[in-house]
Short mmCIF file of C-alpha atoms in Angstrom, two decimals:
data_model
loop_
_atom_site.label_atom_id
_atom_site.label_comp_id
_atom_site.label_asym_id
_atom_site.label_seq_id
_atom_site.Cartn_x
_atom_site.Cartn_y
_atom_site.Cartn_z
CA MET S 49 -70.00 -16.76 -17.38
CA ALA S 50 -68.31 -13.33 -17.16
CA ARG S 51 -67.86 -13.86 -13.46
CA GLY S 52 -66.10 -17.23 -14.15
CA GLU S 53 -63.83 -15.68 -16.77
CA GLY S 54 -62.94 -12.87 -14.35
CA ALA S 55 -62.07 -15.37 -11.64
CA GLU S 56 -59.88 -17.35 -14.03
CA GLN S 57 -58.13 -14.17 -15.20
CA TYR S 58 -57.57 -13.08 -11.59
CA ALA S 59 -56.10 -16.49 -10.71
CA ALA S 60 -53.80 -16.36 -13.74
CA THR S 61 -52.63 -12.90 -12.71
CA LEU S 62 -51.88 -14.16 -9.20
CA LEU S 63 -49.91 -17.08 -10.60
CA SER S 64 -47.83 -14.77 -12.79
CA VAL S 65 -47.21 -12.27 -9.97
CA LYS S 66 -45.95 -14.87 -7.47
CA PRO S 67 -42.87 -15.90 -9.49
CA LEU S 68 -42.18 -12.24 -10.22
CA ASN S 69 -42.32 -11.39 -6.52
CA ALA S 70 -40.09 -14.34 -5.74
CA GLU S 71 -37.58 -13.17 -8.36
CA ILE S 72 -37.59 -9.62 -6.98
CA LYS S 73 -37.00 -10.96 -3.45
CA THR S 74 -34.11 -13.11 -4.73
CA VAL S 75 -32.48 -10.11 -6.43
CA LYS S 76 -32.93 -8.02 -3.26
CA LEU S 77 -31.40 -10.78 -1.13
CA LYS S 78 -28.40 -11.06 -3.47
CA THR S 79 -27.91 -7.29 -3.42
CA GLN S 80 -28.14 -7.18 0.38
CA ARG S 81 -25.69 -10.08 0.63
CA ASN S 82 -23.12 -8.19 -1.44
CA ARG S 83 -23.55 -4.94 0.52
CA LEU S 84 -21.09 -4.04 3.23
CA SER S 85 -21.96 -2.13 6.36
CA VAL S 86 -19.99 1.00 7.23
CA PHE S 87 -18.70 -0.85 10.30
CA SER S 88 -17.27 -3.65 8.12
CA LYS S 89 -15.65 -1.14 5.75
CA VAL S 90 -14.04 0.73 8.62
CA CYS S 91 -12.76 -2.48 10.23
CA TYR S 92 -11.41 -3.62 6.85
CA ALA S 93 -9.73 -0.23 6.38
CA PHE S 94 -7.92 -0.50 9.72
CA GLY S 95 -6.07 -3.55 8.38
CA GLY S 96 -4.20 -1.36 5.89
CA ALA S 97 -2.77 0.96 8.55
CA PRO S 98 0.11 -1.28 9.82
CA TYR S 99 1.66 -1.64 6.37
CA GLN S 100 1.50 2.09 5.67
CA ILE S 101 2.64 3.19 9.13
CA THR S 102 5.72 0.97 9.12
CA GLY S 103 6.37 1.51 5.41
CA THR S 104 6.25 5.30 5.75
CA VAL S 105 8.56 5.29 8.75
CA LEU S 106 11.04 2.99 7.03
CA GLY S 107 10.81 4.99 3.81
CA PHE S 108 11.35 8.40 5.40
CA PHE S 109 13.59 7.55 8.37
CA LEU S 110 15.55 4.30 7.81
CA GLN S 111 18.15 5.83 5.51
CA ILE S 112 18.90 8.76 7.80
CA TYR S 113 18.78 6.40 10.82
CA LEU S 114 21.38 4.03 9.35
CA LEU S 115 23.65 6.90 8.34
CA ASP S 116 23.39 9.27 11.32
CA VAL S 117 22.26 7.12 14.30
CA ALA S 118 23.63 3.63 13.60
CA GLN S 119 26.51 5.50 11.85
CA LEU S 120 27.04 3.00 9.06
CA ASP S 121 29.09 3.76 6.00
CA PRO S 122 26.83 4.84 3.08
CA PHE S 123 28.05 1.82 1.08
CA TYR S 124 26.83 -0.63 3.75
CA ALA S 125 23.63 1.34 4.24
CA SER S 126 22.93 1.06 0.49
CA ILE S 127 23.49 -2.72 0.65
CA ILE S 128 21.03 -3.06 3.54
CA LEU S 129 18.39 -0.94 1.77
CA PHE S 130 18.79 -2.71 -1.58
CA VAL S 131 19.01 -6.29 -0.29
CA GLY S 132 16.12 -5.70 2.16
CA ARG S 133 13.83 -4.35 -0.55
CA ALA S 134 14.94 -6.98 -3.08
CA TRP S 135 14.29 -9.75 -0.54
CA ASP S 136 10.93 -8.19 0.25
CA ALA S 137 10.11 -8.17 -3.46
CA ILE S 138 11.03 -11.84 -3.90
CA THR S 139 8.87 -12.92 -0.96
CA ASP S 140 5.74 -11.27 -2.42
CA PRO S 141 5.08 -13.68 -5.33
CA THR S 142 6.19 -16.58 -3.12
CA VAL S 143 3.69 -15.71 -0.41
CA GLY S 144 1.06 -14.93 -3.06
CA PHE S 145 1.52 -18.43 -4.52
CA LEU S 146 1.34 -20.06 -1.07
CA VAL S 147 -1.79 -18.08 -0.22
CA SER S 148 -3.45 -19.11 -3.49
CA ARG S 149 -2.70 -22.78 -2.68
CA SER S 150 -3.69 -22.63 0.99
CA ARG S 151 -6.88 -24.26 2.19
CA SER S 152 -9.86 -22.38 3.48
CA THR S 153 -10.51 -22.48 7.22
CA ARG S 154 -13.53 -21.41 9.24
CA PHE S 155 -11.91 -17.97 9.42
CA GLY S 156 -11.34 -17.90 5.65
CA ARG S 157 -8.22 -18.34 3.54
CA MET S 158 -6.61 -14.92 4.08
CA MET S 159 -7.24 -14.25 7.77
CA PRO S 160 -4.96 -16.98 9.25
CA TRP S 161 -1.98 -15.53 7.37
CA ILE S 162 -2.73 -12.05 8.69
CA ILE S 163 -3.11 -13.10 12.33
CA PHE S 164 -0.20 -15.54 12.63
CA SER S 165 2.32 -13.17 10.99
CA THR S 166 1.51 -10.21 13.26
CA PRO S 167 3.54 -11.09 16.43
CA PHE S 168 6.66 -11.95 14.41
CA ALA S 169 6.33 -8.74 12.36
CA VAL S 170 6.10 -6.67 15.54
CA LEU S 171 9.17 -8.28 17.13
CA THR S 172 11.40 -7.92 14.06
CA TYR S 173 10.28 -4.33 13.49
CA LEU S 174 11.30 -3.41 17.03
CA LEU S 175 14.76 -4.91 16.55
CA ILE S 176 15.38 -2.87 13.38
CA TRP S 177 15.41 0.29 15.51
CA TYR S 178 17.75 -1.09 18.18
CA VAL S 179 21.45 -0.21 17.87
CA PRO S 180 23.40 -3.30 19.02
CA PRO S 181 26.34 -2.77 21.42
CA PHE S 182 28.92 -4.13 18.95
CA GLU S 183 30.44 -2.81 15.74
CA GLU S 184 31.60 -5.92 13.87
CA GLY S 185 28.24 -7.54 13.14
CA LYS S 186 26.13 -4.38 13.00
CA VAL S 187 25.57 -4.59 9.23
CA ILE S 188 24.48 -8.25 9.52
CA TRP S 189 22.13 -7.33 12.39
CA TYR S 190 20.23 -4.74 10.37
CA LEU S 191 20.25 -6.83 7.22
CA VAL S 192 18.82 -9.92 8.96
CA PHE S 193 16.08 -8.16 10.91
CA TYR S 194 15.13 -5.87 8.01
CA CYS S 195 14.69 -8.93 5.75
CA LEU S 196 12.80 -10.86 8.45
CA PHE S 197 10.44 -7.97 9.04
CA GLN S 198 9.79 -7.58 5.32
CA SER S 199 8.95 -11.30 5.11
CA MET S 200 6.49 -11.11 8.00
CA GLN S 201 4.99 -7.91 6.63
CA THR S 202 4.50 -9.64 3.27
CA CYS S 203 2.65 -12.50 5.00
CA PHE S 204 0.31 -9.82 6.37
CA HIS S 205 -0.08 -7.50 3.40
CA VAL S 206 -0.46 -9.88 0.42
CA PRO S 207 -3.45 -11.74 1.96
CA TYR S 208 -4.88 -8.43 3.16
CA SER S 209 -4.66 -6.92 -0.34
CA ALA S 210 -6.31 -9.99 -1.88
CA LEU S 211 -9.00 -9.83 0.82
CA THR S 212 -10.52 -6.96 -1.21
CA MET S 213 -11.94 -9.58 -3.59
CA PHE S 214 -13.53 -11.57 -0.73
CA ILE S 215 -15.33 -8.93 1.30
CA SER S 216 -17.90 -8.36 -1.46
CA ARG S 217 -18.50 -9.40 -5.07
CA ASP S 218 -19.99 -6.04 -5.97
CA GLN S 219 -17.59 -3.60 -7.67
CA LYS S 220 -19.15 -0.52 -6.10
CA GLU S 221 -18.90 -1.99 -2.62
CA ARG S 222 -15.27 -2.97 -3.21
CA ASP S 223 -14.46 0.51 -4.55
CA SER S 224 -16.15 2.05 -1.53
CA ALA S 225 -14.23 -0.24 0.85
CA THR S 226 -11.00 0.62 -1.00
CA ALA S 227 -11.71 4.33 -0.50
CA TYR S 228 -12.19 3.72 3.24
CA ARG S 229 -8.97 1.71 3.23
CA MET S 230 -7.00 4.43 1.42
CA MET S 231 -8.34 7.05 3.82
CA VAL S 232 -7.15 5.03 6.82
CA GLU S 233 -3.86 4.16 5.10
CA VAL S 234 -3.07 7.79 4.40
CA LEU S 235 -4.06 8.61 7.98
CA GLY S 236 -1.69 5.77 8.91
CA THR S 237 1.12 7.52 7.06
CA VAL S 238 0.22 10.70 8.95
CA LEU S 239 0.27 8.79 12.23
CA GLY S 240 3.56 7.07 11.42
CA THR S 241 5.17 10.34 10.38
CA ALA S 242 3.77 12.11 13.46
CA ILE S 243 4.85 9.44 15.95
CA GLN S 244 8.32 8.90 14.53
CA GLY S 245 8.89 12.54 13.61
CA GLN S 246 7.69 14.13 16.84
CA ILE S 247 9.44 11.61 19.13
CA VAL S 248 12.67 11.46 17.13
CA GLY S 249 12.63 14.97 15.64
CA GLY S 250 13.36 16.71 18.91
CA ASN S 251 16.59 14.75 19.34
CA SER S 252 19.64 15.72 17.32
CA ASN S 253 23.32 14.81 17.53
CA CYS S 254 24.26 18.29 16.32
CA PRO S 255 24.55 21.17 18.81
CA THR S 256 22.60 24.28 17.90
CA GLU S 257 24.43 27.27 16.51
CA SER S 258 23.84 29.24 19.71
CA ASP S 259 25.63 26.58 21.76
CA ALA S 260 28.65 26.25 19.50
CA PRO S 261 30.67 29.39 20.38
CA TYR S 262 30.51 28.74 24.13
CA SER S 263 31.39 25.06 24.21
CA THR S 264 34.83 23.51 24.53
CA ASN S 265 35.88 20.51 22.43
CA SER S 266 35.50 18.03 25.31
CA SER S 267 32.08 19.28 26.36
CA SER S 268 30.99 19.25 22.71
CA VAL S 269 32.01 15.59 22.40
CA ASN S 270 30.17 14.69 25.62
CA THR S 271 27.07 16.55 24.46
CA THR S 272 27.17 14.72 21.12
CA ILE S 273 27.50 11.31 22.80
CA ALA S 274 24.62 12.11 25.18
CA SER S 275 22.50 13.37 22.30
CA LEU S 276 23.24 10.23 20.27
CA ASP S 277 22.16 8.01 23.19
CA GLN S 278 18.96 10.04 23.54
CA THR S 279 18.29 9.73 19.81
CA LYS S 280 18.75 5.94 19.95
CA GLN S 281 16.32 5.77 22.87
CA ALA S 282 13.82 7.96 21.01
CA TYR S 283 13.86 5.64 17.98
CA LEU S 284 13.16 2.66 20.26
CA VAL S 285 10.26 4.41 22.00
CA ALA S 286 8.72 5.40 18.65
CA SER S 287 9.00 1.85 17.33
CA GLY S 288 7.35 0.49 20.50
CA VAL S 289 4.35 2.80 20.05
CA ILE S 290 4.02 1.76 16.41
CA CYS S 291 4.15 -1.94 17.36
CA ILE S 292 1.20 -1.45 19.74
CA ILE S 293 -0.82 0.22 16.96
CA TYR S 294 0.10 -2.62 14.59
CA VAL S 295 -1.36 -5.24 16.93
CA LEU S 296 -4.54 -3.20 17.60
CA CYS S 297 -5.24 -2.75 13.87
CA ALA S 298 -4.75 -6.47 13.17
CA ALA S 299 -7.19 -7.31 15.99
CA ILE S 300 -9.83 -4.86 14.65
CA LEU S 301 -9.52 -6.38 11.15
CA PHE S 302 -9.90 -9.94 12.44
CA LEU S 303 -12.86 -9.20 14.72
CA GLY S 304 -14.74 -6.84 12.39
CA VAL S 305 -14.46 -8.39 8.90
CA LYS S 306 -15.97 -11.62 7.63
CA GLU S 307 -14.23 -13.20 4.66
CA GLN S 308 -16.76 -14.50 2.12
CA LYS S 309 -16.65 -18.07 0.89
CA GLU S 310 -15.36 -18.57 -2.66
CA THR S 311 -17.75 -20.05 -5.20
CA GLY S 312 -16.57 -22.54 -7.77
CA ARG S 313 -13.06 -22.93 -6.32
CA ASP S 314 -13.45 -26.69 -5.91
CA LYS S 315 -14.29 -27.04 -9.60
CA SER S 316 -10.92 -25.70 -10.79
CA GLU S 317 -7.48 -27.28 -10.61
CA PRO S 318 -4.95 -25.35 -8.47
CA LEU S 319 -2.33 -23.47 -10.49
CA THR S 320 1.39 -24.18 -10.28
CA PHE S 321 3.70 -21.22 -9.69
CA ALA S 322 4.84 -21.20 -13.35
CA GLN S 323 1.25 -21.40 -14.62
CA GLY S 324 0.14 -18.58 -12.34
CA LEU S 325 3.07 -16.39 -13.39
CA ARG S 326 2.40 -17.04 -17.08
CA LEU S 327 -1.32 -16.32 -16.81
CA VAL S 328 -0.83 -13.14 -14.81
CA MET S 329 1.96 -11.74 -16.98
CA CYS S 330 0.14 -12.57 -20.22
CA HIS S 331 -2.90 -10.51 -19.27
CA GLY S 332 -2.37 -7.28 -21.22
CA PRO S 333 -4.31 -4.81 -19.04
CA TYR S 334 -2.48 -6.02 -15.93
CA VAL S 335 0.96 -5.66 -17.53
CA LYS S 336 0.23 -2.11 -18.73
CA LEU S 337 -1.19 -1.10 -15.35
CA VAL S 338 1.76 -2.52 -13.43
CA ILE S 339 4.44 -0.99 -15.67
CA GLY S 340 2.70 2.39 -15.67
CA PHE S 341 2.39 2.53 -11.90
CA LEU S 342 5.89 1.06 -11.56
CA PHE S 343 7.37 4.28 -12.97
CA THR S 344 5.07 6.64 -11.07
CA SER S 345 5.57 4.74 -7.80
CA LEU S 346 9.34 4.85 -8.31
CA ALA S 347 9.11 8.62 -8.59
CA PHE S 348 7.29 8.98 -5.27
CA MET S 349 9.54 6.40 -3.57
CA LEU S 350 12.67 8.30 -4.61
CA LEU S 351 11.10 11.44 -3.22
CA GLU S 352 10.09 9.65 -0.01
CA GLY S 353 13.46 7.97 0.54
CA ASN S 354 15.52 11.11 0.15
CA PHE S 355 13.13 13.81 1.37
CA ALA S 356 14.25 13.83 5.02
CA LEU S 357 17.89 14.21 3.93
CA PHE S 358 16.90 16.84 1.34
CA ILE S 359 15.04 18.97 3.90
CA THR S 360 17.86 18.61 6.42
CA TYR S 361 20.93 19.21 4.27
CA ALA S 362 19.77 20.86 1.00
CA LEU S 363 17.12 23.21 2.45
CA GLY S 364 18.63 23.55 5.92
CA HIS S 365 15.39 22.93 7.85
CA ARG S 366 16.89 20.47 10.33
CA LYS S 367 14.47 21.34 13.12
CA ASP S 368 11.38 21.33 10.89
CA PHE S 369 11.76 18.27 8.66
CA GLN S 370 9.39 16.12 10.73
CA ASN S 371 6.71 18.83 10.59
CA ILE S 372 7.07 19.23 6.81
CA LEU S 373 6.67 15.47 6.36
CA LEU S 374 3.60 15.57 8.59
CA VAL S 375 2.04 18.35 6.49
CA ILE S 376 2.48 16.28 3.31
CA MET S 377 0.77 13.24 4.82
CA LEU S 378 -2.00 15.26 6.45
CA SER S 379 -2.76 17.02 3.15
CA GLY S 380 -2.94 13.62 1.45
CA ALA S 381 -5.29 12.21 4.07
CA LEU S 382 -7.71 15.11 3.75
CA THR S 383 -7.90 14.87 -0.06
CA ILE S 384 -8.57 11.10 -0.34
CA PRO S 385 -12.40 11.57 -0.26
CA TRP S 386 -12.11 14.19 -3.00
CA TRP S 387 -10.12 11.82 -5.22
CA GLN S 388 -12.70 9.07 -4.61
CA TRP S 389 -15.41 11.47 -5.81
CA PHE S 390 -13.27 12.50 -8.82
CA LEU S 391 -12.64 8.94 -10.03
CA THR S 392 -16.33 8.09 -9.56
CA ARG S 393 -17.37 11.16 -11.54
CA PHE S 394 -14.72 11.27 -14.29
CA GLY S 395 -13.21 7.77 -14.33
CA LYS S 396 -10.06 6.21 -12.93
CA LYS S 397 -7.77 6.87 -15.91
CA LYS S 398 -8.47 10.61 -15.86
CA ALA S 399 -7.94 10.65 -12.11
CA ALA S 400 -4.53 9.00 -12.63
CA TYR S 401 -3.43 11.56 -15.24
CA PHE S 402 -4.61 14.57 -13.28
CA GLY S 403 -3.67 13.41 -9.77
CA ILE S 404 -0.16 12.12 -10.39
CA SER S 405 0.91 14.92 -12.75
CA TRP S 406 -0.26 17.48 -10.14
CA ALA S 407 3.00 16.94 -8.20
CA VAL S 408 5.31 17.81 -11.11
CA PRO S 409 5.27 21.65 -10.90
CA PHE S 410 5.79 21.53 -7.14
CA MET S 411 8.74 19.12 -7.46
CA ILE S 412 10.32 21.65 -9.82
CA LEU S 413 9.45 24.61 -7.56
CA ILE S 414 10.99 23.15 -4.40
CA VAL S 415 14.48 22.97 -6.00
CA SER S 416 14.19 26.14 -8.07
CA VAL S 417 13.32 28.63 -5.33
CA LYS S 418 15.88 29.65 -2.73
CA SER S 419 15.42 27.85 0.59
CA ASN S 420 12.42 29.33 2.38
CA LEU S 421 10.49 27.66 5.18
CA ILE S 422 7.10 29.11 4.20
CA VAL S 423 7.54 28.02 0.56
CA SER S 424 8.52 24.54 1.77
CA TYR S 425 5.30 24.24 3.77
CA LEU S 426 3.14 25.50 0.87
CA VAL S 427 4.77 23.06 -1.55
CA SER S 428 4.26 20.26 0.99
CA VAL S 429 0.50 20.96 1.15
CA ALA S 430 0.23 20.87 -2.67
CA ALA S 431 2.41 17.75 -2.98
CA GLY S 432 0.23 15.91 -0.46
CA VAL S 433 -2.72 16.17 -2.86
CA SER S 434 -0.78 14.19 -5.46
CA VAL S 435 0.47 11.70 -2.86
CA ALA S 436 -3.17 10.88 -2.05
CA ALA S 437 -3.89 10.09 -5.72
CA ALA S 438 -0.77 7.93 -5.94
CA PHE S 439 -1.97 6.00 -2.86
CA LEU S 440 -5.56 5.48 -3.95
CA LEU S 441 -5.49 4.78 -7.68
CA PRO S 442 -3.32 1.62 -8.01
CA TRP S 443 -5.33 -0.21 -5.35
CA SER S 444 -8.61 1.03 -6.82
CA MET S 445 -7.68 -0.13 -10.35
CA LEU S 446 -6.18 -3.54 -9.49
CA PRO S 447 -9.59 -5.16 -8.70
CA ASP S 448 -10.79 -4.04 -12.16
CA VAL S 449 -7.92 -5.95 -13.77
CA VAL S 450 -8.72 -9.05 -11.69
CA ASP S 451 -12.39 -8.82 -12.75
CA ASP S 452 -11.33 -8.47 -16.39
CA PHE S 453 -9.21 -11.61 -16.04
CA LYS S 454 -12.14 -13.49 -14.49
CA VAL S 455 -14.40 -12.58 -17.42
CA GLN S 456 -11.83 -13.82 -19.93
CA ASN S 457 -10.89 -16.92 -17.89
CA PRO S 458 -14.06 -18.02 -16.05
CA ASP S 459 -12.73 -21.53 -15.28
CA ILE S 460 -9.62 -20.36 -13.40
CA ARG S 461 -10.14 -19.61 -9.69
CA GLY S 462 -8.05 -18.74 -6.66
CA HIS S 463 -5.63 -16.45 -8.52
CA GLU S 464 -6.40 -13.14 -6.81
CA ALA S 465 -3.40 -13.16 -4.46
CA LEU S 466 -1.05 -13.66 -7.42
CA PHE S 467 -2.15 -10.42 -9.08
CA TYR S 468 -1.59 -8.43 -5.92
CA SER S 469 1.68 -10.12 -4.97
CA PHE S 470 3.31 -9.70 -8.40
CA TYR S 471 2.30 -6.03 -8.46
CA VAL S 472 3.91 -5.48 -5.05
CA PHE S 473 6.94 -7.53 -6.18
CA PHE S 474 7.75 -5.20 -9.07
CA ILE S 475 7.13 -2.06 -7.03
CA LYS S 476 9.30 -3.18 -4.11
CA PHE S 477 12.12 -4.53 -6.26
CA ALA S 478 12.30 -1.28 -8.20
CA SER S 479 12.19 0.76 -4.99
CA GLY S 480 15.07 -1.32 -3.59
CA VAL S 481 17.14 -0.57 -6.69
CA SER S 482 16.29 3.13 -6.49
CA LEU S 483 17.15 3.40 -2.78
CA GLY S 484 20.39 1.50 -3.25
CA ILE S 485 21.43 3.71 -6.17
CA SER S 486 20.44 6.93 -4.37
CA THR S 487 22.42 5.98 -1.24
CA LEU S 488 25.44 5.06 -3.35
CA SER S 489 25.09 8.40 -5.15
CA LEU S 490 25.37 10.13 -1.78
CA LYS S 491 28.54 8.18 -1.02
CA PHE S 492 30.11 9.23 -4.32
CA ALA S 493 29.03 12.82 -3.58
CA GLY S 494 31.06 12.67 -0.34
CA TYR S 495 28.33 12.17 2.31
CA VAL S 496 29.83 12.46 5.81
CA THR S 497 28.31 9.86 8.17
CA GLY S 498 26.99 11.52 11.31
CA GLY S 499 28.06 14.95 10.09
CA CYS S 500 26.11 18.06 11.01
CA SER S 501 26.79 19.59 7.59
CA GLN S 502 27.47 18.06 4.18
CA PRO S 503 29.51 19.08 1.10
CA GLU S 504 27.80 21.08 -1.65
CA ALA S 505 27.91 18.00 -3.93
CA VAL S 506 25.59 16.18 -1.50
CA SER S 507 23.07 19.03 -1.69
CA VAL S 508 23.14 18.97 -5.52
CA THR S 509 22.73 15.17 -5.55
CA LEU S 510 19.72 15.35 -3.24
CA LYS S 511 18.10 18.01 -5.44
CA VAL S 512 18.50 15.76 -8.49
CA LEU S 513 17.05 12.77 -6.62
CA VAL S 514 13.88 14.61 -5.48
CA SER S 515 13.07 16.61 -8.62
CA PRO S 516 14.44 15.89 -12.15
CA VAL S 517 14.55 12.10 -11.82
CA PRO S 518 11.01 11.74 -10.33
CA VAL S 519 9.58 14.14 -12.95
CA VAL S 520 10.98 12.01 -15.81
CA LEU S 521 9.68 8.80 -14.19
CA ILE S 522 6.18 10.30 -13.80
CA ALA S 523 6.13 11.35 -17.46
CA VAL S 524 7.09 7.83 -18.63
CA GLY S 525 4.55 6.19 -16.31
CA LEU S 526 1.66 8.37 -17.50
CA LEU S 527 2.53 7.68 -21.16
CA ILE S 528 2.31 3.93 -20.47
CA LEU S 529 -0.97 4.31 -18.54
CA LYS S 530 -2.41 6.01 -21.63
CA THR S 531 -2.44 2.52 -23.31
CA TYR S 532 -4.33 0.92 -20.37
CA PRO S 533 -7.48 -0.48 -22.04
CA ILE S 534 -10.02 -0.78 -19.19
CA ASP S 535 -12.16 2.34 -19.43
CA GLU S 536 -15.45 2.97 -17.61
CA GLU S 537 -17.54 1.26 -20.31
CA ARG S 538 -15.50 -1.93 -20.22
CA ARG S 539 -15.42 -1.87 -16.43
CA GLN S 540 -19.21 -1.67 -16.18
CA GLY S 541 -19.59 -4.42 -18.78
CA ASN S 542 -17.29 -6.71 -16.77
CA ARG S 543 -19.29 -5.95 -13.62
CA LYS S 544 -22.56 -7.07 -15.26
CA LEU S 545 -21.01 -10.24 -16.71
CA LEU S 546 -19.46 -11.21 -13.37
CA GLN S 547 -22.71 -10.57 -11.52
CA ALA S 548 -24.54 -12.84 -13.99
CA MET S 549 -21.87 -15.55 -13.52
CA PHE S 550 -22.10 -15.28 -9.74
CA ASP S 551 -25.91 -15.40 -9.80
CA SER S 552 -25.93 -18.54 -11.97
CA GLU S 553 -23.38 -20.24 -9.68
CA THR S 554 -25.37 -19.29 -6.59
CA ASP S 555 -28.61 -20.57 -8.15
CA SER S 556 -27.02 -23.88 -9.18
CA GLU S 557 -25.53 -24.35 -5.70
CA SER S 558 -28.89 -23.63 -4.05
CA GLU S 559 -30.65 -26.07 -6.40
CA THR S 560 -28.10 -28.75 -5.57
CA SER S 561 -28.56 -28.18 -1.83
CA ASP S 562 -32.35 -28.26 -2.22
CA ARG S 563 -32.19 -31.60 -4.04
CA GLY S 564 -29.88 -32.96 -1.38
CA SER S 565 -32.18 -31.86 1.43
CA SER S 566 -35.27 -33.30 -0.30
CA VAL S 567 -33.53 -36.66 -0.68
#
């Protein structure tokens, strides 16, 4: 009798253990499915390099190129910079909407946009750095090709940014992939600065001081013309090297990353542009995040756009400006892993406060101390630490906002590209306004196109543009970010809710497929 009861008890135990084992295996399989290999993260990260390489080069060098190499009037240069950035901003939500409405292919929904835009982006980028052999239509030339490149770059970058949501559904994996991406992107800025700076930096239209006393007027003119031709050639060579890197990075992304299939997309009606805009802009955490980073990004963009001119004409380091820029980017690249650890340990909001405000004392120092090359290099190292935080944090916090929206609106799908595109829209539009205003300010200050020296008013204007104005913008941005509601507790809660939603959808889909196969 006891033996029979023991057998029955043992059988019951086995029956209860089997479902438990099956459940554990299912959980393990789901976890493994959401995990990304280091290889996939690295390949994904390479996709961010083209945008940052070209963006850094355009940000640091386009203004000085249009003024001193293409020798455009500052008024026309400001029009090109403003209209190009404004056009770029307008194309972001447009492309985001088109991406959200596009159909999925066997390569995914984002990848076809990335691949097909690459050759056109490369061609138009190359033509930006070519000085045409005519004067009349030169402004139109740069305006057309700058706008075309920005459009092609948008067709690459908006789908790539939204791809973050489709490489894994696990927040930790996405955050880890974003850290890899930011590391490569900051290295991309280093690479862009190094390539453009080292190839172009050695060429100058201005004769050195040692040459000046011994040269006649005619020989000085001939030397300047020859130097200008060499500088034009150097810009073309640098752009050709960057175009090759652009294509290689796009190929690595396409071959090394698999875009995951969306679940539940067929169950939801596609959004119109007006509906998508209304939903995105009515989500409180997103609005506060975007406006906060709008001000802080403007600060760093003003610094970026005017820094080459500031080093050249306000500090007098004409021969060293490319090396100072390189030090800033290299410092930022090396501190990205530290910022990833900081935000994991102390939270993303604290990282934003600490990281972005870190640059303020050094912005003040660089204009307060008399021009000194060693001080300039030390300030550049310290400023690079803050640049790394400004790179990493917006892209690390945007997926949290998208997850928060998903939790509050579980029936709406396919909206991810809209969040990313509208964020980029506001940032780019504001940067276009800032660059246009700063270039116009230089014109009013009496900037001499192609001149080897500038009036004192130009030096004062550049100091204002790289220190007081950015400091005020950073202060406003951080005050707005203080109201951002997604803290670590809410973020973790959203992660658990989304995982439960995904698990239930996966289970229902598997049950449906099982019934279909049994029939």
